[in-house]
XYZ file of C-alpha atoms in Angstrom:
520
model
C 32.707 30.686 -50.741
C 31.518 30.444 -47.131
C 30.411 27.246 -45.525
C 28.042 27.163 -42.576
C 29.316 24.686 -40.034
C 26.618 22.938 -38.001
C 27.368 22.864 -34.290
C 28.061 19.387 -32.994
C 25.910 18.436 -30.025
C 24.238 15.220 -28.919
C 21.214 17.236 -27.777
C 20.636 19.018 -31.097
C 17.758 16.666 -32.000
C 15.979 16.523 -28.644
C 12.219 16.509 -29.196
C 9.210 16.690 -26.895
C 6.224 14.357 -27.026
C 3.010 14.642 -25.001
C 1.545 11.422 -23.634
C -2.003 10.363 -24.466
C -4.802 11.864 -22.401
C -5.529 8.578 -20.636
C -1.893 8.527 -19.461
C -2.209 12.032 -17.991
C -4.111 13.412 -14.978
C -7.512 15.005 -15.580
C -10.203 16.836 -13.583
C -7.784 18.743 -11.335
C -8.961 22.112 -10.008
C -5.686 23.993 -10.353
C -5.278 27.001 -8.082
C -6.399 30.327 -9.535
C -4.005 32.313 -7.363
C -2.168 35.140 -9.113
C 1.053 34.321 -7.241
C 3.994 33.625 -9.554
C 4.606 29.997 -8.669
C 4.844 26.764 -10.623
C 1.931 25.258 -8.576
C 3.421 21.804 -9.176
C 6.134 19.616 -7.640
C 7.230 16.161 -8.814
C 9.503 13.386 -7.575
C 9.888 9.712 -8.594
C 7.052 8.666 -6.245
C 4.425 11.406 -6.300
C 2.941 14.345 -8.176
C 1.768 17.287 -6.035
C -0.432 20.104 -7.399
C -1.830 23.158 -5.591
C -5.618 23.162 -6.023
C -8.584 25.366 -5.252
C -10.047 24.659 -1.835
C -12.842 26.230 0.175
C -12.094 27.308 3.727
C -8.308 27.369 3.444
C -5.526 26.117 1.221
C -4.808 22.612 -0.016
C -2.843 20.595 -2.523
C -3.396 17.160 -4.007
C -0.805 14.359 -3.955
C -1.096 11.594 -6.557
C 1.003 8.460 -7.051
C 2.312 8.250 -10.602
C 0.203 5.189 -11.388
C -3.087 6.990 -10.592
C -3.633 8.380 -14.090
C -6.875 9.285 -15.791
C -9.786 11.248 -14.357
C -9.289 12.130 -10.707
C -12.455 11.930 -8.558
C -13.720 15.248 -7.217
C -13.646 13.892 -3.640
C -10.040 12.700 -3.803
C -8.219 13.197 -0.470
C -6.195 16.402 -0.151
C -3.443 17.755 2.054
C -5.370 20.574 3.663
C -4.163 21.961 6.969
C -3.506 25.570 5.932
C -5.899 28.399 6.820
C -5.055 30.371 3.663
C -4.297 29.533 0.028
C -1.121 27.496 -0.542
C 1.423 29.462 -2.599
C 4.395 27.109 -3.027
C 5.283 23.447 -2.456
C 8.584 21.536 -2.673
C 9.520 17.867 -2.232
C 12.482 17.043 -0.025
C 15.371 15.844 -2.265
C 16.540 13.362 0.398
C 13.172 11.837 1.343
C 10.590 11.237 -1.382
C 7.752 11.078 1.163
C 8.300 14.534 2.719
C 6.924 17.759 1.229
C 6.938 21.352 2.486
C 4.252 23.959 1.765
C 4.076 27.719 2.269
C 0.817 29.614 2.520
C -0.863 32.978 2.954
C -1.481 32.078 6.613
C 2.229 32.886 7.261
C 2.969 29.271 8.287
C 5.214 26.679 6.633
C 4.110 23.080 7.148
C 6.096 19.908 6.519
C 4.074 16.796 5.661
C 4.767 13.058 5.582
C 3.006 11.290 2.689
C 2.580 7.501 3.094
C 3.647 5.130 0.328
C 0.757 4.537 -2.058
C -0.729 7.999 -1.539
C -3.456 9.332 0.722
C -6.546 7.360 1.713
C -8.129 10.281 3.590
C -7.580 14.023 3.813
C -4.385 14.866 5.688
C -4.660 17.786 8.116
C -1.905 17.073 10.673
C 1.611 18.054 9.537
C 4.816 16.646 10.967
C 5.885 20.124 12.057
C 4.726 23.742 11.786
C 7.421 26.327 11.096
C 6.261 29.703 12.406
C 8.444 32.768 11.933
C 7.201 34.960 9.070
C 4.848 37.856 9.735
C 3.333 37.866 6.253
C 2.507 35.258 3.620
C 5.168 32.708 2.682
C 5.575 32.480 -1.089
C 8.788 30.470 -1.452
C 10.016 27.164 0.016
C 13.312 25.605 -1.087
C 15.226 22.592 0.250
C 19.009 22.520 0.612
C 20.695 20.327 -2.042
C 23.236 18.593 0.215
C 22.318 19.080 3.905
C 19.700 16.889 5.555
C 16.471 18.587 6.714
C 17.586 22.159 5.872
C 14.748 24.247 4.425
C 14.741 27.853 3.175
C 11.584 29.948 3.313
C 10.955 33.493 2.072
C 7.949 35.647 2.882
C 6.348 38.914 1.891
C 7.923 40.434 5.022
C 11.188 40.512 2.958
C 12.754 37.990 5.343
C 14.533 34.725 4.562
C 14.558 31.985 7.200
C 16.675 28.835 7.044
C 15.281 26.024 9.200
C 16.410 22.736 10.643
C 13.233 20.749 10.056
C 14.510 17.941 12.296
C 14.268 20.221 15.336
C 11.715 22.747 14.060
C 13.955 25.720 14.847
C 15.319 28.609 12.803
C 19.043 28.286 12.090
C 19.615 31.560 10.202
C 17.568 34.635 9.329
C 18.554 36.976 6.499
C 17.303 40.554 6.365
C 19.138 42.001 3.377
C 16.269 42.605 0.918
C 14.438 45.941 0.869
C 11.458 44.574 -1.062
C 9.596 41.397 -2.047
C 11.790 38.364 -2.819
C 10.901 36.790 -6.166
C 13.114 33.695 -6.233
C 16.007 31.936 -4.507
C 18.435 29.237 -5.622
C 21.298 27.335 -3.959
C 24.533 26.712 -5.784
C 25.788 23.186 -6.532
C 27.265 22.573 -3.064
C 24.773 24.676 -1.116
C 27.371 27.164 0.127
C 25.942 30.244 -1.654
C 22.469 31.613 -2.212
C 21.211 33.527 -5.264
C 18.102 35.712 -4.953
C 16.071 38.115 -7.076
C 14.070 40.977 -5.622
C 11.475 43.551 -6.626
C 14.182 46.234 -6.525
C 15.448 44.646 -9.826
C 18.666 43.400 -8.212
C 20.120 39.921 -8.020
C 22.221 39.091 -4.968
C 24.745 36.392 -4.143
C 24.635 35.774 -0.398
C 26.768 33.745 1.981
C 23.904 32.440 4.129
C 26.000 31.315 7.112
C 27.687 34.706 7.441
C 24.611 36.668 6.408
C 26.666 38.806 4.022
C 25.818 39.939 0.493
C 28.914 39.097 -1.542
C 27.796 40.813 -4.754
C 24.709 42.432 -6.203
C 23.709 44.032 -9.484
C 20.648 45.095 -11.462
C 19.699 42.134 -13.648
C 16.793 43.306 -15.824
C 15.409 46.830 -16.217
C 11.767 45.758 -16.337
C 9.493 46.100 -13.341
C 7.956 42.628 -13.642
C 9.172 39.566 -11.786
C 12.561 38.061 -12.611
C 14.109 34.661 -11.888
C 17.714 33.530 -11.423
C 19.378 30.124 -11.030
C 22.888 28.857 -10.395
C 24.293 26.561 -13.074
C 26.421 23.578 -12.102
C 29.803 25.212 -12.801
C 29.009 28.480 -11.038
C 27.495 30.650 -13.787
C 24.259 32.563 -13.201
C 21.293 32.308 -15.597
C 18.511 34.908 -15.261
C 15.156 35.610 -16.886
C 13.230 38.873 -16.732
C 11.910 41.846 -18.691
C 13.539 44.738 -20.448
C 12.506 48.367 -19.996
C 10.156 47.916 -22.974
C 8.550 44.850 -21.292
C 10.232 42.398 -23.646
C 11.066 39.044 -22.132
C 14.782 38.251 -22.072
C 17.350 35.916 -20.572
C 20.982 36.505 -19.674
C 24.084 34.582 -18.624
C 26.479 36.057 -16.060
C 29.508 35.229 -13.967
C 29.361 35.650 -10.166
C 32.424 37.917 -10.253
C 30.797 40.379 -12.682
C 27.046 40.279 -12.158
C 26.562 43.742 -13.618
C 28.149 42.742 -16.958
C 26.236 39.860 -18.564
C 28.093 37.551 -20.911
C 25.071 37.416 -23.180
C 21.567 38.926 -23.108
C 18.903 37.815 -25.597
C 15.364 39.134 -26.048
C 12.741 36.465 -26.756
C 9.270 37.985 -27.273
C 6.799 40.499 -25.842
C 4.557 38.205 -23.798
C 3.801 39.245 -20.234
C 4.052 35.880 -18.470
C 6.892 35.268 -16.020
C 9.419 32.730 -17.354
C 10.547 29.924 -15.061
C 14.012 28.533 -15.880
C 14.186 24.775 -15.208
C 17.743 23.424 -15.233
C 19.140 19.942 -15.852
C 22.726 19.851 -14.480
C 23.535 16.507 -16.127
C 22.996 17.732 -19.686
C 23.464 21.494 -19.074
C 20.090 22.174 -20.692
C 17.878 25.069 -19.580
C 14.121 24.876 -20.250
C 12.159 28.151 -20.280
C 8.483 27.786 -19.396
C 6.351 30.921 -19.261
C 3.119 31.274 -17.345
C 0.336 31.534 -19.914
C 2.597 30.265 -22.702
C 1.821 27.251 -24.827
C 5.480 26.506 -25.596
C 8.559 25.161 -23.815
C 11.839 26.523 -25.189
C 15.063 24.727 -24.418
C 18.679 25.843 -24.688
C 22.105 24.298 -24.192
C 24.753 26.177 -22.199
C 28.308 25.573 -23.488
C 31.726 27.243 -23.080
C 31.757 28.293 -26.761
C 30.111 31.492 -28.042
C 27.283 32.367 -28.057
C 27.308 30.267 -24.844
C 23.516 29.783 -24.769
C 22.460 27.816 -27.855
C 18.807 27.619 -28.835
C 17.808 24.016 -29.613
C 14.079 23.821 -30.238
C 10.577 24.639 -29.017
C 7.895 22.231 -27.865
C 4.506 23.565 -28.987
C 1.072 22.761 -27.538
C -2.334 24.299 -28.260
C -3.208 25.007 -24.594
C -1.592 27.657 -22.353
C -0.060 26.460 -19.118
C -0.870 27.653 -15.584
C 2.019 25.858 -13.954
C 4.711 23.265 -14.589
C 6.795 20.718 -12.701
C 10.010 18.948 -13.694
C 10.785 15.362 -12.747
C 14.250 14.730 -11.217
C 16.541 12.672 -13.419
C 16.010 9.661 -11.134
C 12.440 9.412 -12.426
C 13.257 9.458 -16.159
C 13.065 6.361 -18.357
C 16.609 5.518 -19.489
C 15.371 2.728 -21.779
C 13.770 5.261 -24.150
C 16.593 7.855 -23.811
C 14.282 10.216 -21.927
C 16.353 13.101 -20.524
C 13.537 15.203 -19.014
C 9.879 14.884 -18.108
C 7.509 17.807 -17.500
C 4.038 18.003 -15.968
C 2.100 20.912 -17.518
C -1.003 22.271 -15.783
C -3.683 23.551 -18.173
C -6.648 25.790 -17.441
C -9.003 22.950 -18.348
C -7.883 20.859 -15.352
C -5.574 18.568 -17.320
C -2.064 17.801 -16.116
C -0.259 16.916 -19.329
C 2.896 14.777 -19.210
C 5.585 15.810 -21.731
C 8.619 13.619 -22.358
C 11.862 15.040 -23.788
C 13.785 12.370 -25.691
C 17.076 12.051 -27.555
C 16.560 9.882 -30.654
C 18.866 6.845 -30.500
C 18.618 3.568 -32.376
C 20.474 1.469 -29.836
C 18.525 0.037 -26.906
C 21.610 -0.173 -24.685
C 22.268 2.197 -21.789
C 23.610 5.494 -23.164
C 26.400 6.516 -20.801
C 27.011 9.834 -22.593
C 23.385 10.894 -21.977
C 23.252 9.725 -18.358
C 26.281 10.650 -16.250
C 25.994 10.010 -12.518
C 23.036 12.064 -11.317
C 21.832 13.411 -7.980
C 20.783 10.667 -5.564
C 18.388 10.800 -2.625
C 21.192 10.656 -0.060
C 22.295 13.709 1.912
C 25.986 14.612 2.077
C 25.832 16.557 5.349
C 23.745 16.941 8.452
C 22.179 20.287 9.303
C 24.661 20.872 12.147
C 27.669 20.084 9.940
C 26.485 22.546 7.304
C 25.810 25.229 9.903
C 29.356 24.838 11.275
C 30.774 25.704 7.836
C 31.269 22.356 6.112
C 30.573 22.000 2.383
C 30.320 18.826 0.329
C 29.492 17.757 -3.204
C 26.012 16.238 -3.612
C 25.827 12.446 -3.499
C 25.417 10.933 -6.961
C 24.281 7.599 -8.371
C 24.322 5.745 -11.669
C 21.109 5.232 -13.630
C 22.343 2.098 -15.382
C 19.529 -0.419 -15.199
C 17.042 2.271 -14.209
C 16.303 3.810 -10.833
C 14.415 1.714 -8.306
C 13.702 3.140 -4.879
C 15.180 0.453 -2.681
C 14.105 1.858 0.675
C 10.713 2.157 2.237
C 9.183 5.381 3.432
C 11.528 7.020 5.932
C 9.647 8.625 8.791
C 10.581 12.234 9.484
C 11.117 12.652 13.229
C 11.100 16.119 14.763
C 12.953 16.530 18.074
C 12.233 19.889 19.635
C 15.068 21.279 21.739
C 14.271 22.635 25.210
C 15.573 26.177 25.166
C 14.815 26.621 28.898
C 17.018 23.747 30.086
C 20.180 24.999 31.770
C 23.564 23.351 31.736
C 23.124 22.335 35.370
C 19.842 20.585 34.568
C 21.385 18.752 31.635
C 24.307 17.602 33.769
C 21.868 16.501 36.437
C 19.926 14.501 33.854
C 23.117 12.837 32.671
C 24.145 11.836 36.246
C 23.378 8.244 37.281
C 20.341 7.556 39.455
C 20.700 6.207 43.048
C 19.616 2.770 41.837
C 22.338 2.820 39.202
C 24.900 3.803 41.852
C 23.850 0.842 44.025
C 24.128 -1.538 41.054
C 27.578 -0.211 40.263
C 28.628 -0.668 43.939
C 27.354 -4.253 43.922
C 29.191 -5.037 40.688
C 32.436 -3.705 42.096
C 32.121 -5.981 45.179
C 31.239 -9.012 43.052
C 34.336 -8.607 40.916
C 32.547 -7.443 37.778
C 34.153 -4.298 36.335
C 31.804 -1.328 36.189
C 32.756 -0.597 32.590
C 31.607 -4.064 31.461
C 27.922 -3.367 32.155
C 27.385 0.391 32.135
C 24.077 1.366 33.737
C 21.625 3.259 31.558
C 21.445 6.944 32.382
C 17.808 7.637 33.258
C 16.823 11.198 34.037
C 14.705 12.173 37.010
C 11.906 13.324 34.722
C 11.763 9.927 33.013
C 11.709 8.148 36.387
C 8.784 10.310 37.493
C 6.892 9.511 34.282
C 7.483 5.789 34.820
C 6.257 5.942 38.426
C 3.142 7.861 37.339
C 2.496 5.262 34.662
C 2.784 2.428 37.208
C 0.309 4.215 39.500
C -2.170 4.600 36.641
C -1.903 0.890 35.802
C -2.459 -0.011 39.475
C -5.593 2.181 39.631
C -6.893 0.657 36.398
C -6.465 -2.866 37.839
C -8.428 -1.952 40.968
C -11.269 -0.548 38.827
C -11.374 -3.744 36.780
C -11.553 -5.906 39.957
C -14.438 -3.779 41.323
C -16.368 -4.105 38.069
C -15.863 -7.888 38.015
C -17.192 -8.211 41.570
C -20.213 -6.044 40.677
C -21.001 -8.157 37.604
C -20.780 -11.402 39.628
C -23.135 -10.004 42.292
C -25.666 -8.968 39.640
C -25.505 -12.401 38.002
C -26.102 -14.082 41.366
C -29.127 -11.833 42.047
C -30.566 -12.597 38.605
C -30.245 -16.355 39.076
C -31.803 -16.317 42.562
C -34.777 -13.996 41.846
C -37.823 -15.068 39.738
C -38.391 -13.690 36.276
C -39.464 -10.022 36.469
C -42.754 -8.863 34.990
C -42.446 -6.960 31.646
C -44.396 -3.987 33.024
C -41.910 -3.197 35.786
C -38.379 -4.254 34.851
C -35.669 -3.466 37.390
C -33.840 -0.270 36.452
C -30.320 -1.686 36.514
C -30.919 -5.269 35.412
C -29.803 -6.447 32.006
C -32.435 -7.912 29.620
C -33.016 -11.563 30.369
C -32.756 -14.284 27.748
C -35.780 -16.612 27.802
C -35.044 -20.243 28.575
C -35.147 -22.497 25.562
C -36.902 -25.289 27.573
C -40.045 -23.175 28.085
C -40.760 -23.178 24.347
C -41.198 -26.947 24.272
C -44.236 -26.756 26.561
C -46.031 -23.911 24.827
C -45.455 -25.197 21.286
C -43.474 -22.204 20.106
C -40.296 -22.199 18.094
C -37.084 -21.125 19.876
C -36.886 -17.913 17.825
C -40.545 -16.919 18.524
C -41.643 -14.626 21.352
């Protein structure tokens, strides 16, 4: 006799449940672009969706509490001159979002707490490098203000958003780049391309460490890094059957497992949860969400279940674990965009009877703190992402952090910078006086003010002095006019003086003619 042993897993009974329509977002004009993008980005504060817009590209940003029917005149983020193709929230600042568009420009926006009260057209910074449309924007998982962009010019640019300059450019793809993904520490980059190859790249060296053909089909493929270094890909076979595969970075050409799913023609987006090691497959045009668990035991990728809905989806966004409800054992939350304009919220839950915090379901998850600065990462440092505990639920304890962009002056020479750092003559005199008075110079160091700043201050003082003189002249003119008006008799209505102000009739005259004070 043979006995079938059921695999033991705490995620074997995960089920999906769609929220009621009044708890979802309705009347959203989702973009009709044919670009293979998710059209949706979510974080614990906001929901962003690319929408149809006349005269350029735009996307809508909604706070999570603004559910129900969205007014047609709701404010948008609309500074692009072409349709928006991809958007991504910054993982270290929940108020900053980047967008790429067909106008070849990447824009970074600051969204105020509470959402938009009017249409936003001025970005924090414009990132201009690509010669053709930008279809992919991706933030670095550990370094502050590091953004990756990929365009139809087959170029990848890695930016320091804090200075608005390009750190690295990668030109190692012969054709259109479909997707890109950082590894857990942000030291390696995984890309898929129209030439059917997946590549693992060291971005700081600009070298392709390994490459291999992933899927034989000619349609778009996707690839992601899993937490422990494995590579998960989705694509099409030579017979246009959708399939997924699991690979090791050392042997990309030899997949550990390859499984065919169905014969639909929609591109599958793999959405990964590193805390639970679950992979969710969401196809464009599908009405289902399939989810799998990746384990070290064969067959390595275990099918769990399928969430079924009656409506096909145009796009989808996944909430970071910080935004999930730990009280109901919610391990994932999805925002599905339907053709009807409804953004449906789907909650993935593990059934548990206890209402206590489930530590086995919620290990320490990614926080909103950066581990490195952009300069540290560029110099070759790597660090694990900062993590946090979800016990008690996540509450954003800090207010909106303003993104400041400091542009570097590429024309400034070393001599000029040294000159700017040198103390001014006034500072030298102060230092000389302190030395004669017995006060050590190191006790009160003079502030180093550059010559350019001193010139700006002197110009500002001159402007204030001119403004004061104008005010004094105007006061004297007004006093002279008042004196003339008091001394001269009342003018006739037929010929009023050209420069005189309208006179107010005296209230005492109305007593003699029997008229009320408000009558003429």
